[in-house]
Amino acid sequence: MGKLTALQVRNAQTKERPYKLSDGHGLYFHVAKSGKKTWRYRYKIAGTESTYVIGSYPKISLEDARKARQEARELVKAGKNPASKRREEKQIVIEEERAKNQSKRDSFESLAQEWVTLQRERWSKSHSDHVLATLQHDAFPSIGHLPIDNISPPQILEIIRSIESRGALEIARKVLQRMSSVFRYAIQTGRATYNPAADMQGVLKPKKRVHHAAISREDLPQMLKDISAGDIHINTKLALQFLILTAARTDEVRGATWNEIDWENNIWRVPAERMKMSSQHNVPLSKQALAILQRLKVLYGGQGIIFPGIRQGSKQLSANTMLYGLYRLGYHSKATVHGFRATFSTIANESGFNGDVIEKALAHEERNKIRAAYHRSEYMEQRRELMQWWADLLQQLEYGAEIIPIGQQANK
C-alpha cells in the first residue's frame, strides 16, 4: 500500500518553494510553486536515474497514478524507458492522425469537390451544381470517404450497376464520365496513380437513342396556329413563340432578362453563365421577335425577368410550363420544346443555308479554336439574315402567302 491518501493529495497547498509527497516505490506527488500538481515516477535504468511524469492532478487521481506507476515499473524491469515508450506511443498517435487527415484530404469526395471548383471557371453555375449533385447522390455515399488511391474497378462498377438498375442509363454514363475526370485530376495533381473508372469502358448498358420529338414541316403550320389561338396563358404563348423564333434553348428563354436585350443593335445577348458551354451567345432578333418583346414590355413593364411566372410574377416561368402548354394543345408526342431547335436546323439546312451559320445560331460550340474565332467575326450578319428568313417563313406557314404583322398575331 502507498503512503498517501486521497485526502492528503486533495489538501496539498501551494508553498513558497516546490515540494513533493512520496507514495513509495518511486511514485511521488509534486506541487510546484505555480500551483501545478503532477504525479511523477523516479526510476533507474543501467544505473542512471530518470523521472517519468505520469500526468497532472486532478486529471489523474491517486489510484490512477498508482496503476501508471505499476505499468512503468514493469517496463523498467524489462529494461525499457517508460518516458521513451510514451514518446513512441504519442508519435504513433500523431502519425495516425496525420494519416487520417491526409486520407480525408485525398478522399474521393474532397478531390471531386476540388475538381468541380476548378471547372466553375468555365462552366455555368447551374451546370457545376448539377455535376456535383450527381456525384453527391450516386458516388459519394459508397466511395466518397475512401482514399482516392484505394478505390477499385469493382467498386466503380457497383455504382454504375446501381444507377442502371433505376433505368437511368444516361445518368450512369455521365456519372462514370465524371468519376473518371476526378480520378484523372487526382493523378495529374499527384494524389492518385490509377484511374479505375477508365477500366469501365464497355460495361455500360447500351442506351437506345431517343431524339427530342420534333415537329415536321408539314405539321408546323397547324401547330403555329394552335399556339396562337390555343387556350394557354399569354406568358406561355409568347414564350413558345419567342423560343421558336430564336431557336434558343428552354432555359435560355425562361431566364431571359430585359437587360440582356440590346435594343440599339436588335440583339439578345445571353450571358456566358446562362449558356450550356459558358460562352456568351448573341442572338440576332427578327422583327417578329422584337414585336413579341414589345408586347411583353407593355404587359409587364420591361424590368427584370422577360417571361415572368404565371403564379409568381417575380420569378421566371417554371421548367415545364412551355412543355405543359404544348400538351394542353394536344401535342403529347408530336413535339417537345427542345425539338423546335431540330425543326429549325432541318428546315434551314434543307433550304441551303450555310451549316456553320446554322450551328452558330444554335449556339453549338465550335471545338476548333481557330474556326471559333473566325465564326465570331464573320457570321453575325449571315445569322441575322437567317433568323429574319426563319421568322418570315413561320408567318407564311401559319397564315399562308399573305404575311400578317406579328403585332396583330400577338393581340389575338
Tab-separated table of N, CA, C and O in Angstrom, residues 129-187:
chain	number	residue	atom	x	y	z
A	129	ASP	N	-23.291	22.983	-60.384
A	129	ASP	CA	-24.111	22.457	-59.280
A	129	ASP	C	-24.712	21.109	-59.650
A	129	ASP	O	-24.796	20.203	-58.808
A	130	HIS	N	-25.123	20.968	-60.907
A	130	HIS	CA	-25.727	19.707	-61.351
A	130	HIS	C	-24.700	18.578	-61.338
A	130	HIS	O	-25.001	17.460	-60.891
A	131	VAL	N	-23.484	18.853	-61.822
A	131	VAL	CA	-22.428	17.835	-61.840
A	131	VAL	C	-22.133	17.375	-60.422
A	131	VAL	O	-22.049	16.167	-60.141
A	132	LEU	N	-21.974	18.327	-59.507
A	132	LEU	CA	-21.681	17.969	-58.119
A	132	LEU	C	-22.838	17.201	-57.492
A	132	LEU	O	-22.624	16.236	-56.740
A	133	ALA	N	-24.062	17.580	-57.830
A	133	ALA	CA	-25.243	16.908	-57.265
A	133	ALA	C	-25.305	15.448	-57.692
A	133	ALA	O	-25.661	14.575	-56.891
A	134	THR	N	-24.954	15.157	-58.961
A	134	THR	CA	-24.988	13.758	-59.413
A	134	THR	C	-23.963	12.921	-58.666
A	134	THR	O	-24.232	11.775	-58.307
A	135	LEU	N	-22.786	13.488	-58.402
A	135	LEU	CA	-21.755	12.758	-57.658
A	135	LEU	C	-22.179	12.577	-56.199
A	135	LEU	O	-21.969	11.512	-55.604
A	136	GLN	N	-22.777	13.617	-55.619
A	136	GLN	CA	-23.242	13.527	-54.230
A	136	GLN	C	-24.300	12.446	-54.080
A	136	GLN	O	-24.334	11.727	-53.072
A	137	HIS	N	-25.165	12.333	-55.075
A	137	HIS	CA	-26.274	11.384	-54.991
A	137	HIS	C	-25.831	9.951	-55.274
A	137	HIS	O	-26.264	9.010	-54.585
A	138	ASP	N	-24.951	9.768	-56.261
A	138	ASP	CA	-24.657	8.405	-56.725
A	138	ASP	C	-23.264	7.879	-56.381
A	138	ASP	O	-23.078	6.663	-56.339
A	139	ALA	N	-22.293	8.759	-56.142
A	139	ALA	CA	-20.927	8.280	-55.904
A	139	ALA	C	-20.471	8.445	-54.462
A	139	ALA	O	-19.888	7.529	-53.875
A	140	PHE	N	-20.737	9.600	-53.866
A	140	PHE	CA	-20.234	9.870	-52.525
A	140	PHE	C	-20.702	8.868	-51.465
A	140	PHE	O	-19.916	8.512	-50.591
A	141	PRO	N	-21.972	8.425	-51.488
A	141	PRO	CA	-22.409	7.509	-50.426
A	141	PRO	C	-21.554	6.254	-50.309
A	141	PRO	O	-21.363	5.730	-49.211
A	142	SER	N	-21.021	5.738	-51.413
A	142	SER	CA	-20.265	4.487	-51.361
A	142	SER	C	-18.750	4.676	-51.393
A	142	SER	O	-18.024	3.929	-50.742
A	143	ILE	N	-18.245	5.691	-52.105
A	143	ILE	CA	-16.789	5.839	-52.200
A	143	ILE	C	-16.287	7.220	-51.790
A	143	ILE	O	-15.081	7.461	-51.789
A	144	GLY	N	-17.193	8.119	-51.434
A	144	GLY	CA	-16.776	9.482	-51.110
A	144	GLY	C	-15.759	9.560	-49.998
A	144	GLY	O	-14.835	10.379	-50.040
A	145	HIS	N	-15.891	8.714	-48.971
A	145	HIS	CA	-14.996	8.762	-47.814
A	145	HIS	C	-13.687	8.019	-48.026
A	145	HIS	O	-12.762	8.141	-47.223
A	146	LEU	N	-13.585	7.253	-49.105
A	146	LEU	CA	-12.404	6.417	-49.331
A	146	LEU	C	-11.246	7.218	-49.912
A	146	LEU	O	-11.449	8.140	-50.706
A	147	PRO	N	-10.002	6.861	-49.529
A	147	PRO	CA	-8.837	7.490	-50.158
A	147	PRO	C	-8.895	7.262	-51.667
A	147	PRO	O	-9.201	6.162	-52.120
A	148	ILE	N	-8.614	8.292	-52.437
A	148	ILE	CA	-8.765	8.239	-53.890
A	148	ILE	C	-7.962	7.104	-54.515
A	148	ILE	O	-8.372	6.525	-55.521
A	149	ASP	N	-6.826	6.757	-53.897
A	149	ASP	CA	-5.960	5.740	-54.486
A	149	ASP	C	-6.285	4.324	-54.009
A	149	ASP	O	-5.576	3.375	-54.357
A	150	ASN	N	-7.349	4.195	-53.196
A	150	ASN	CA	-7.720	2.869	-52.685
A	150	ASN	C	-9.014	2.339	-53.287
A	150	ASN	O	-9.569	1.362	-52.804
A	151	ILE	N	-9.500	3.002	-54.337
A	151	ILE	CA	-10.779	2.620	-54.938
A	151	ILE	C	-10.524	1.694	-56.120
A	151	ILE	O	-9.651	1.957	-56.954
A	152	SER	N	-11.287	0.620	-56.182
A	152	SER	CA	-11.052	-0.418	-57.191
A	152	SER	C	-12.125	-0.398	-58.283
A	152	SER	O	-13.221	0.123	-58.077
A	153	PRO	N	-11.842	-0.995	-59.442
A	153	PRO	CA	-12.843	-1.075	-60.519
A	153	PRO	C	-14.155	-1.717	-60.084
A	153	PRO	O	-15.216	-1.220	-60.466
A	154	PRO	N	-14.140	-2.814	-59.286
A	154	PRO	CA	-15.429	-3.388	-58.866
A	154	PRO	C	-16.303	-2.407	-58.090
A	154	PRO	O	-17.532	-2.457	-58.185
A	155	GLN	N	-15.687	-1.507	-57.310
A	155	GLN	CA	-16.475	-0.513	-56.575
A	155	GLN	C	-17.114	0.494	-57.528
A	155	GLN	O	-18.246	0.928	-57.314
A	156	ILE	N	-16.392	0.836	-58.581
A	156	ILE	CA	-16.950	1.731	-59.603
A	156	ILE	C	-18.092	1.034	-60.328
A	156	ILE	O	-19.152	1.621	-60.578
A	157	LEU	N	-17.887	-0.228	-60.669
A	157	LEU	CA	-18.911	-0.993	-61.380
A	157	LEU	C	-20.186	-1.113	-60.544
A	157	LEU	O	-21.296	-1.033	-61.074
A	158	GLU	N	-20.017	-1.281	-59.242
A	158	GLU	CA	-21.185	-1.394	-58.360
A	158	GLU	C	-22.027	-0.114	-58.407
A	158	GLU	O	-23.256	-0.162	-58.421
A	159	ILE	N	-21.367	1.040	-58.463
A	159	ILE	CA	-22.082	2.318	-58.559
A	159	ILE	C	-22.848	2.393	-59.870
A	159	ILE	O	-24.025	2.768	-59.913
A	160	ILE	N	-22.178	2.014	-60.957
A	160	ILE	CA	-22.797	2.085	-62.285
A	160	ILE	C	-24.010	1.163	-62.369
A	160	ILE	O	-25.075	1.550	-62.857
A	161	ARG	N	-23.866	-0.056	-61.886
A	161	ARG	CA	-24.974	-1.016	-61.942
A	161	ARG	C	-26.152	-0.539	-61.092
A	161	ARG	O	-27.312	-0.766	-61.437
A	162	SER	N	-25.866	0.109	-59.971
A	162	SER	CA	-26.931	0.617	-59.110
A	162	SER	C	-27.737	1.681	-59.833
A	162	SER	O	-28.968	1.709	-59.758
A	163	ILE	N	-27.053	2.562	-60.565
A	163	ILE	CA	-27.744	3.613	-61.327
A	163	ILE	C	-28.546	2.985	-62.464
A	163	ILE	O	-29.700	3.351	-62.714
A	164	GLU	N	-27.941	2.016	-63.157
A	164	GLU	CA	-28.623	1.360	-64.269
A	164	GLU	C	-29.867	0.617	-63.806
A	164	GLU	O	-30.851	0.517	-64.547
A	165	SER	N	-29.838	0.108	-62.571
A	165	SER	CA	-30.997	-0.629	-62.056
A	165	SER	C	-32.224	0.257	-61.925
A	165	SER	O	-33.347	-0.227	-61.874
A	166	ARG	N	-32.010	1.588	-61.887
A	166	ARG	CA	-33.129	2.533	-61.843
A	166	ARG	C	-33.627	2.863	-63.240
A	166	ARG	O	-34.585	3.611	-63.392
A	167	GLY	N	-32.930	2.330	-64.242
A	167	GLY	CA	-33.276	2.633	-65.615
A	167	GLY	C	-32.672	3.942	-66.094
A	167	GLY	O	-32.973	4.407	-67.204
A	168	ALA	N	-31.783	4.538	-65.283
A	168	ALA	CA	-31.174	5.836	-65.617
A	168	ALA	C	-29.858	5.611	-66.358
A	168	ALA	O	-28.776	5.880	-65.833
A	169	LEU	N	-29.958	5.129	-67.590
A	169	LEU	CA	-28.757	4.771	-68.346
A	169	LEU	C	-27.913	5.988	-68.706
A	169	LEU	O	-26.678	5.926	-68.703
A	170	GLU	N	-28.558	7.084	-69.028
A	170	GLU	CA	-27.806	8.288	-69.389
A	170	GLU	C	-27.083	8.856	-68.164
A	170	GLU	O	-25.942	9.317	-68.265
A	171	ILE	N	-27.730	8.794	-67.000
A	171	ILE	CA	-27.087	9.259	-65.774
A	171	ILE	C	-25.893	8.378	-65.446
A	171	ILE	O	-24.839	8.862	-65.016
A	172	ALA	N	-26.026	7.065	-65.664
A	172	ALA	CA	-24.910	6.149	-65.427
A	172	ALA	C	-23.709	6.536	-66.279
A	172	ALA	O	-22.565	6.539	-65.809
A	173	ARG	N	-23.976	6.881	-67.523
A	173	ARG	CA	-22.889	7.277	-68.424
A	173	ARG	C	-22.221	8.562	-67.927
A	173	ARG	O	-20.985	8.662	-67.900
A	174	LYS	N	-23.027	9.518	-67.528
A	174	LYS	CA	-22.471	10.796	-67.083
A	174	LYS	C	-21.701	10.644	-65.774
A	174	LYS	O	-20.643	11.253	-65.592
A	175	VAL	N	-22.231	9.866	-64.840
A	175	VAL	CA	-21.544	9.673	-63.561
A	175	VAL	C	-20.201	8.970	-63.776
A	175	VAL	O	-19.188	9.344	-63.168
A	176	LEU	N	-20.178	7.970	-64.643
A	176	LEU	CA	-18.920	7.284	-64.942
A	176	LEU	C	-17.916	8.267	-65.543
A	176	LEU	O	-16.737	8.284	-65.174
A	177	GLN	N	-18.369	9.078	-66.460
A	177	GLN	CA	-17.507	10.066	-67.098
A	177	GLN	C	-16.963	11.060	-66.067
A	177	GLN	O	-15.770	11.404	-66.089
A	178	ARG	N	-17.813	11.492	-65.151
A	178	ARG	CA	-17.392	12.466	-64.147
A	178	ARG	C	-16.458	11.845	-63.115
A	178	ARG	O	-15.501	12.487	-62.667
A	179	MET	N	-16.712	10.602	-62.727
A	179	MET	CA	-15.797	9.923	-61.812
A	179	MET	C	-14.426	9.770	-62.461
A	179	MET	O	-13.392	9.972	-61.817
A	180	SER	N	-14.420	9.419	-63.733
A	180	SER	CA	-13.150	9.264	-64.451
A	180	SER	C	-12.387	10.588	-64.479
A	180	SER	O	-11.160	10.613	-64.320
A	181	SER	N	-13.092	11.688	-64.639
A	181	SER	CA	-12.449	13.001	-64.659
A	181	SER	C	-11.838	13.336	-63.299
A	181	SER	O	-10.766	13.944	-63.221
A	182	VAL	N	-12.528	12.939	-62.219
A	182	VAL	CA	-11.997	13.176	-60.874
A	182	VAL	C	-10.710	12.382	-60.671
A	182	VAL	O	-9.705	12.908	-60.156
A	183	PHE	N	-10.712	11.098	-61.069
A	183	PHE	CA	-9.508	10.279	-60.932
A	183	PHE	C	-8.369	10.841	-61.779
A	183	PHE	O	-7.216	10.867	-61.337
A	184	ARG	N	-8.701	11.278	-62.974
A	184	ARG	CA	-7.665	11.841	-63.844
A	184	ARG	C	-7.063	13.094	-63.219
A	184	ARG	O	-5.845	13.304	-63.269
A	185	TYR	N	-7.908	13.933	-62.614
A	185	TYR	CA	-7.419	15.129	-61.934
A	185	TYR	C	-6.527	14.751	-60.752
A	185	TYR	O	-5.488	15.379	-60.512
A	186	ALA	N	-6.930	13.713	-60.008
A	186	ALA	CA	-6.129	13.259	-58.859
A	186	ALA	C	-4.754	12.778	-59.311
A	186	ALA	O	-3.740	13.029	-58.651
A	187	ILE	N	-4.690	12.083	-60.442
A	187	ILE	CA	-3.415	11.614	-60.986
A	187	ILE	C	-2.557	12.804	-61.406
A	187	ILE	O	-1.357	12.870	-61.111
